[in-house]
Amino acid sequence: MTDSCRSQSGAPHVAAEGTAAARRRSESRTGRRAAAAGTTKMANQEEAEIQISELDLLSSMFPYEEEFAVTDQLALAELKHYVENESAEVPSSKVQFTLNVKKEMPNASMVEFSMACALPFKYPTVLPEITVRSSLLSRSQQILLNSDLKAYLMQNFSGEPCMLSAREWVKDHAAGYIDKDLSSFSVTASDATKSEVTVFTRLWIYSHHIYNKQKRKNIIDWAKELSLSGFCMPGKPGVVCVEGLQSSCEEFWSRVRRLTWKRILIRHREDVSLEGGGHAEIQKQRKFPTLEEKCFDAHGARGNHMDLGQLYNFLEEKGCADIFQMYFGVEGHSRS
């Protein structure tokens, strides 16, 4: 056999070896990516389990709502679902809650401090978000108190659960800031704004149906009163979206849920932290200019069913197409 024949007959063998080697490298990379993803998932679940354990502990130690209250039950439900189901997606919202601390002053009066808390999904790898407030604190006293609390947590509890320790620190030290002379501690308006975090919230509310004209009027009037934008789709099912300041969204939800409904719930919640969030930053986050009622080619025996294809087109135009599947369990499709 000539060299040229040997070269030609060996080519397929060399090519096969090259293909096999490439396949092994590809499988190795895929395996490493899968292992990395598995490790990340495991770490995320461990963090989520730690959060749930700490929240359970807080609930058992402070059983009364005036002491401890979870303000976002949907986020807590998502967190528990994530821990209990390996295939569950990462929760979309942080668990938010309040801890109230009462402290007796030297003059025998009681002062209350409210701790507004949020647990980032990576907590306790990262610090919790805590803002301490009291009607007796001046703006500069409150800023200094929160700054000192954060410094204390950074120095002592990096990577460890710390909510109980944070509460104890507030109980032991917060009262001392009420009479603190801050004449040498100057806080400019810009510093004060930077230290306060504004949260922009968007709530996606699902109702079994929305027919009642007074309820529909309430939804529009309350949204206007609270400076919320969004839309309301009456009929069966009913869809309401409101967006704006977190406190305003929560006030809206508090009012709406007290009305009589066959079924109503928050299907999805979005929270965006805006450092020093002024009016302009809040407006940038909005997807809707105002809140208005939207009807999409009502049909059916009672004219109470909307064209969901048109609803999907509307959501897609607003950059919210992924919400459709959260509501209806199927992917939406555009209609020309």
Short mmCIF file of C-alpha atoms in Angstrom, two decimals:
data_model
loop_
_atom_site.label_atom_id
_atom_site.label_comp_id
_atom_site.label_asym_id
_atom_site.label_seq_id
_atom_site.Cartn_x
_atom_site.Cartn_y
_atom_site.Cartn_z
CA MET A 1 0.00 0.00 0.00
CA THR A 2 1.37 3.37 -1.00
CA ASP A 3 1.77 6.29 1.36
CA SER A 4 -1.02 8.11 -0.46
CA CYS A 5 -3.34 5.11 -0.03
CA ARG A 6 -2.44 4.85 3.65
CA SER A 7 -3.09 8.57 4.03
CA GLN A 8 -6.49 8.34 2.34
CA SER A 9 -7.58 5.23 4.23
CA GLY A 10 -6.51 6.76 7.56
CA ALA A 11 -8.33 10.06 7.01
CA PRO A 12 -11.76 8.84 8.13
CA HIS A 13 -10.17 7.32 11.23
CA VAL A 14 -8.43 10.61 12.11
CA ALA A 15 -11.63 12.54 11.44
CA ALA A 16 -13.59 10.15 13.64
CA GLU A 17 -11.05 10.56 16.44
CA GLY A 18 -11.29 14.36 16.07
CA THR A 19 -15.08 14.24 16.16
CA ALA A 20 -15.05 12.01 19.22
CA ALA A 21 -12.58 14.31 20.98
CA ALA A 22 -14.70 17.35 20.14
CA ARG A 23 -17.78 15.53 21.46
CA ARG A 24 -15.96 14.69 24.69
CA ARG A 25 -14.89 18.31 25.10
CA SER A 26 -18.44 19.49 24.44
CA GLU A 27 -19.86 16.96 26.90
CA SER A 28 -17.27 18.03 29.44
CA ARG A 29 -18.23 21.69 29.05
CA THR A 30 -21.92 20.80 29.26
CA GLY A 31 -21.24 18.74 32.35
CA ARG A 32 -19.33 21.59 33.97
CA ARG A 33 -22.13 24.04 33.17
CA ALA A 34 -24.73 21.62 34.56
CA ALA A 35 -22.64 21.09 37.68
CA ALA A 36 -22.22 24.84 38.12
CA ALA A 37 -25.95 25.38 37.65
CA GLY A 38 -26.65 22.60 40.14
CA THR A 39 -24.26 24.15 42.65
CA THR A 40 -25.89 27.57 42.20
CA LYS A 41 -29.36 26.06 42.62
CA MET A 42 -28.22 24.25 45.76
CA ALA A 43 -26.70 27.44 47.20
CA ASN A 44 -29.84 29.40 46.36
CA GLN A 45 -32.04 26.80 48.03
CA GLU A 46 -29.87 26.81 51.15
CA GLU A 47 -30.20 30.59 51.35
CA ALA A 48 -33.96 30.34 50.82
CA GLU A 49 -34.24 27.68 53.56
CA ILE A 50 -32.27 29.91 55.96
CA GLN A 51 -34.65 32.79 55.22
CA ILE A 52 -37.72 30.66 55.90
CA SER A 53 -36.22 29.31 59.14
CA GLU A 54 -35.44 32.82 60.33
CA LEU A 55 -38.92 34.08 59.43
CA ASP A 56 -40.46 31.12 61.30
CA LEU A 57 -38.31 31.97 64.32
CA LEU A 58 -39.38 35.63 64.22
CA SER A 59 -43.02 34.56 63.91
CA SER A 60 -42.77 32.29 66.96
CA MET A 61 -40.92 34.87 69.06
CA PHE A 62 -43.20 37.75 68.07
CA PRO A 63 -46.64 36.21 67.45
CA TYR A 64 -48.60 39.47 67.49
CA GLU A 65 -49.05 41.47 64.30
CA GLU A 66 -48.08 44.70 66.06
CA GLU A 67 -44.66 43.12 66.73
CA PHE A 68 -43.94 41.27 63.48
CA ALA A 69 -45.88 41.19 60.22
CA VAL A 70 -45.01 39.93 56.73
CA THR A 71 -46.22 42.63 54.35
CA ASP A 72 -45.79 40.60 51.16
CA GLN A 73 -47.41 37.20 51.58
CA LEU A 74 -47.06 36.42 47.87
CA ALA A 75 -43.26 36.72 48.05
CA LEU A 76 -43.22 34.41 51.09
CA ALA A 77 -45.38 31.85 49.26
CA GLU A 78 -43.04 31.99 46.25
CA LEU A 79 -40.03 31.46 48.51
CA LYS A 80 -41.60 28.40 50.16
CA HIS A 81 -42.61 27.01 46.78
CA TYR A 82 -39.03 27.43 45.55
CA VAL A 83 -37.68 25.45 48.51
CA GLU A 84 -40.25 22.67 48.20
CA ASN A 85 -39.99 22.21 44.42
CA GLU A 86 -36.66 21.54 42.70
CA SER A 87 -37.96 22.74 39.33
CA ALA A 88 -39.41 26.00 40.68
CA GLU A 89 -38.15 29.30 39.31
CA VAL A 90 -36.26 31.81 41.44
CA PRO A 91 -38.79 34.01 43.32
CA SER A 92 -39.54 37.32 41.62
CA SER A 93 -39.87 39.44 44.79
CA LYS A 94 -38.08 39.91 48.09
CA VAL A 95 -39.85 38.91 51.29
CA GLN A 96 -40.79 42.12 53.08
CA PHE A 97 -41.87 42.50 56.69
CA THR A 98 -41.93 44.89 59.63
CA LEU A 99 -40.52 44.50 63.12
CA ASN A 100 -41.74 46.95 65.73
CA VAL A 101 -39.63 47.65 68.79
CA LYS A 102 -40.91 49.41 71.91
CA LYS A 103 -38.48 50.99 74.34
CA GLU A 104 -39.16 52.61 77.68
CA MET A 105 -37.50 56.00 78.05
CA PRO A 106 -35.94 57.34 81.27
CA ASN A 107 -39.04 59.48 81.84
CA ALA A 108 -41.17 56.28 81.79
CA SER A 109 -42.71 57.08 78.40
CA MET A 110 -42.72 54.48 75.62
CA VAL A 111 -41.24 55.08 72.20
CA GLU A 112 -41.76 52.80 69.21
CA PHE A 113 -39.34 52.14 66.38
CA SER A 114 -40.51 50.49 63.18
CA MET A 115 -38.07 48.38 61.19
CA ALA A 116 -39.10 48.03 57.54
CA CYS A 117 -37.18 44.96 56.34
CA ALA A 118 -36.62 43.19 53.03
CA LEU A 119 -34.58 40.04 52.44
CA PRO A 120 -32.71 40.01 49.11
CA PHE A 121 -32.77 36.55 47.55
CA LYS A 122 -29.04 36.10 48.31
CA TYR A 123 -29.51 36.85 52.03
CA PRO A 124 -27.71 35.97 54.28
CA THR A 125 -24.81 36.05 51.81
CA VAL A 126 -25.70 39.74 51.45
CA LEU A 127 -27.06 42.01 54.16
CA PRO A 128 -30.80 42.55 54.67
CA GLU A 129 -32.37 45.87 53.70
CA ILE A 130 -33.53 47.61 56.89
CA THR A 131 -34.89 51.10 57.44
CA VAL A 132 -35.64 52.18 61.01
CA ARG A 133 -38.19 54.93 61.54
CA SER A 134 -39.79 56.74 64.47
CA SER A 135 -41.98 59.82 64.71
CA LEU A 136 -39.56 61.16 67.36
CA LEU A 137 -36.51 61.02 65.10
CA SER A 138 -35.49 63.99 63.00
CA ARG A 139 -34.43 63.34 59.43
CA SER A 140 -30.73 63.59 60.23
CA GLN A 141 -31.09 61.42 63.37
CA GLN A 142 -32.85 58.74 61.33
CA ILE A 143 -30.15 58.80 58.66
CA LEU A 144 -27.37 58.46 61.24
CA LEU A 145 -29.20 55.66 63.05
CA ASN A 146 -29.66 53.62 59.87
CA SER A 147 -26.07 54.25 58.80
CA ASP A 148 -24.74 53.03 62.17
CA LEU A 149 -26.99 49.96 62.10
CA LYS A 150 -25.71 49.01 58.64
CA ALA A 151 -22.10 49.47 59.75
CA TYR A 152 -22.74 47.25 62.79
CA LEU A 153 -24.21 44.48 60.65
CA MET A 154 -21.39 44.70 58.07
CA GLN A 155 -18.74 44.38 60.77
CA ASN A 156 -20.34 41.53 62.70
CA PHE A 157 -22.70 39.48 60.56
CA SER A 158 -21.41 39.27 57.01
CA GLY A 159 -22.83 36.03 55.58
CA GLU A 160 -24.83 35.13 58.70
CA PRO A 161 -28.52 35.50 59.62
CA CYS A 162 -28.82 38.70 61.60
CA MET A 163 -32.42 39.88 61.92
CA LEU A 164 -32.67 39.13 65.64
CA SER A 165 -29.33 40.82 66.26
CA ALA A 166 -30.45 43.84 64.24
CA ARG A 167 -33.63 44.08 66.34
CA GLU A 168 -31.64 43.84 69.57
CA TRP A 169 -29.27 46.57 68.38
CA VAL A 170 -32.23 48.83 67.62
CA LYS A 171 -33.77 48.09 71.02
CA ASP A 172 -30.50 48.87 72.81
CA HIS A 173 -29.31 51.89 70.81
CA ALA A 174 -32.11 53.57 68.83
CA ALA A 175 -33.51 55.60 71.70
CA GLY A 176 -30.13 57.25 72.16
CA TYR A 177 -30.47 58.93 68.75
CA ILE A 178 -33.63 60.85 69.72
CA ASP A 179 -31.76 63.37 71.87
CA LYS A 180 -28.49 63.14 69.97
CA ASP A 181 -27.05 66.55 69.13
CA LEU A 182 -26.24 66.48 65.44
CA SER A 183 -25.07 70.06 65.03
CA SER A 184 -21.68 68.72 63.93
CA PHE A 185 -23.33 66.13 61.68
CA SER A 186 -24.40 67.98 58.55
CA VAL A 187 -26.70 66.25 56.12
CA THR A 188 -27.24 67.90 52.78
CA ALA A 189 -30.49 67.42 50.92
CA SER A 190 -28.74 65.24 48.35
CA ASP A 191 -27.21 63.03 51.08
CA ALA A 192 -30.60 62.59 52.70
CA THR A 193 -32.15 61.66 49.38
CA LYS A 194 -29.41 59.12 48.61
CA SER A 195 -29.80 57.42 51.99
CA GLU A 196 -33.52 56.80 51.48
CA VAL A 197 -34.49 54.07 49.07
CA THR A 198 -37.75 54.52 47.18
CA VAL A 199 -39.42 51.32 46.01
CA PHE A 200 -41.46 51.30 42.80
CA THR A 201 -44.03 48.52 42.75
CA ARG A 202 -46.23 46.96 40.10
CA LEU A 203 -49.05 44.64 41.21
CA TRP A 204 -50.79 42.23 38.85
CA ILE A 205 -54.15 41.36 40.41
CA TYR A 206 -56.41 38.51 39.29
CA SER A 207 -60.12 38.31 40.07
CA HIS A 208 -62.60 35.56 39.21
CA HIS A 209 -64.71 38.32 37.68
CA ILE A 210 -65.21 42.09 37.80
CA TYR A 211 -68.77 43.13 36.89
CA ASN A 212 -69.99 45.52 39.58
CA LYS A 213 -70.00 49.14 38.37
CA GLN A 214 -69.25 50.55 41.83
CA LYS A 215 -66.18 48.30 42.22
CA ARG A 216 -64.97 49.36 38.80
CA LYS A 217 -65.45 53.01 39.76
CA ASN A 218 -63.59 52.44 43.05
CA ILE A 219 -60.63 50.92 41.22
CA ILE A 220 -60.28 53.94 38.93
CA ASP A 221 -60.95 56.53 41.66
CA TRP A 222 -58.56 54.97 44.20
CA ALA A 223 -55.80 54.66 41.61
CA LYS A 224 -56.19 58.33 40.74
CA GLU A 225 -56.20 59.33 44.42
CA LEU A 226 -53.02 57.33 45.07
CA SER A 227 -51.21 58.47 41.88
CA LEU A 228 -51.17 54.96 40.45
CA SER A 229 -51.19 54.06 36.77
CA GLY A 230 -52.08 50.77 35.07
CA PHE A 231 -55.32 49.32 33.72
CA CYS A 232 -58.43 47.37 34.69
CA MET A 233 -59.99 44.75 32.43
CA PRO A 234 -63.51 43.98 33.68
CA GLY A 235 -65.39 40.79 32.86
CA LYS A 236 -64.55 37.17 33.53
CA PRO A 237 -61.76 36.86 34.51
CA GLY A 238 -60.92 40.32 35.78
CA VAL A 239 -57.40 41.74 35.49
CA VAL A 240 -56.07 44.78 37.35
CA CYS A 241 -52.56 46.20 37.12
CA VAL A 242 -51.45 49.11 39.31
CA GLU A 243 -47.99 50.67 39.48
CA GLY A 244 -46.42 53.45 41.51
CA LEU A 245 -44.93 53.97 44.95
CA GLN A 246 -44.88 50.79 47.01
CA SER A 247 -46.84 52.35 49.87
CA SER A 248 -49.54 53.54 47.46
CA CYS A 249 -49.84 50.12 45.80
CA GLU A 250 -50.16 48.43 49.17
CA GLU A 251 -52.84 50.93 50.25
CA PHE A 252 -54.72 50.26 47.00
CA TRP A 253 -54.54 46.50 47.54
CA SER A 254 -55.65 46.88 51.16
CA ARG A 255 -58.80 48.72 50.01
CA VAL A 256 -59.61 46.46 47.08
CA ARG A 257 -59.25 43.18 48.94
CA ARG A 258 -61.74 44.38 51.62
CA LEU A 259 -64.50 44.48 49.00
CA THR A 260 -66.62 41.36 48.47
CA TRP A 261 -65.13 39.07 45.83
CA LYS A 262 -65.66 35.48 44.76
CA ARG A 263 -61.89 35.23 44.40
CA ILE A 264 -59.15 37.86 44.18
CA LEU A 265 -55.38 37.60 44.60
CA ILE A 266 -52.07 39.17 43.59
CA ARG A 267 -50.86 36.96 40.74
CA HIS A 268 -47.48 38.68 40.40
CA ARG A 269 -45.57 41.52 42.02
CA GLU A 270 -42.62 43.56 40.80
CA ASP A 271 -40.48 45.71 43.11
CA VAL A 272 -37.70 48.02 41.92
CA SER A 273 -35.49 49.88 44.41
CA LEU A 274 -34.70 53.42 43.32
CA GLU A 275 -31.83 55.05 45.19
CA GLY A 276 -33.00 58.58 45.93
CA GLY A 277 -36.01 57.97 43.70
CA GLY A 278 -37.46 61.30 42.71
CA HIS A 279 -40.52 61.96 40.56
CA ALA A 280 -38.57 61.64 37.30
CA GLU A 281 -37.14 58.22 38.23
CA ILE A 282 -40.57 56.95 39.25
CA GLN A 283 -42.08 58.13 35.95
CA LYS A 284 -39.36 56.29 34.00
CA GLN A 285 -40.45 53.00 35.57
CA ARG A 286 -44.08 53.36 34.54
CA LYS A 287 -45.40 51.27 31.66
CA PHE A 288 -48.81 52.97 31.69
CA PRO A 289 -49.51 56.74 31.67
CA THR A 290 -52.68 56.60 33.82
CA LEU A 291 -55.09 53.92 35.02
CA GLU A 292 -57.95 53.30 32.66
CA GLU A 293 -60.49 50.59 32.05
CA LYS A 294 -59.70 48.43 29.00
CA CYS A 295 -62.28 46.31 27.20
CA PHE A 296 -61.18 43.97 24.43
CA ASP A 297 -64.06 43.05 22.08
CA ALA A 298 -66.44 41.80 24.79
CA HIS A 299 -68.40 38.72 23.74
CA GLY A 300 -70.25 35.73 25.20
CA ALA A 301 -73.88 35.29 26.25
CA ARG A 302 -73.61 38.08 28.82
CA GLY A 303 -70.98 40.07 26.97
CA ASN A 304 -68.60 39.46 29.84
CA HIS A 305 -65.70 37.65 28.15
CA MET A 306 -62.86 39.64 26.65
CA ASP A 307 -60.78 38.77 23.60
CA LEU A 308 -57.62 37.48 25.26
CA GLY A 309 -55.70 37.74 22.00
CA GLN A 310 -56.26 41.50 22.07
CA LEU A 311 -55.25 41.55 25.75
CA TYR A 312 -51.99 39.81 24.82
CA ASN A 313 -51.34 42.36 22.05
CA PHE A 314 -51.91 45.16 24.56
CA LEU A 315 -49.52 43.61 27.09
CA GLU A 316 -46.94 43.01 24.37
CA GLU A 317 -47.11 46.69 23.34
CA LYS A 318 -46.43 47.66 26.96
CA GLY A 319 -43.49 45.24 27.33
CA CYS A 320 -45.43 42.93 29.66
CA ALA A 321 -46.13 39.94 27.41
CA ASP A 322 -44.66 37.43 29.90
CA ILE A 323 -47.45 38.29 32.36
CA PHE A 324 -50.03 36.61 30.10
CA GLN A 325 -48.74 33.11 30.90
CA MET A 326 -48.70 33.90 34.63
CA TYR A 327 -52.41 34.71 34.43
CA PHE A 328 -53.67 32.05 32.07
CA GLY A 329 -51.05 29.27 32.11
CA VAL A 330 -50.51 29.35 28.33
CA GLU A 331 -48.29 31.40 26.07
CA GLY A 332 -49.97 34.24 24.26
CA HIS A 333 -49.75 34.86 20.53
CA SER A 334 -49.81 38.12 18.64
CA ARG A 335 -52.70 38.87 16.35
CA SER A 336 -52.18 41.09 13.35
#
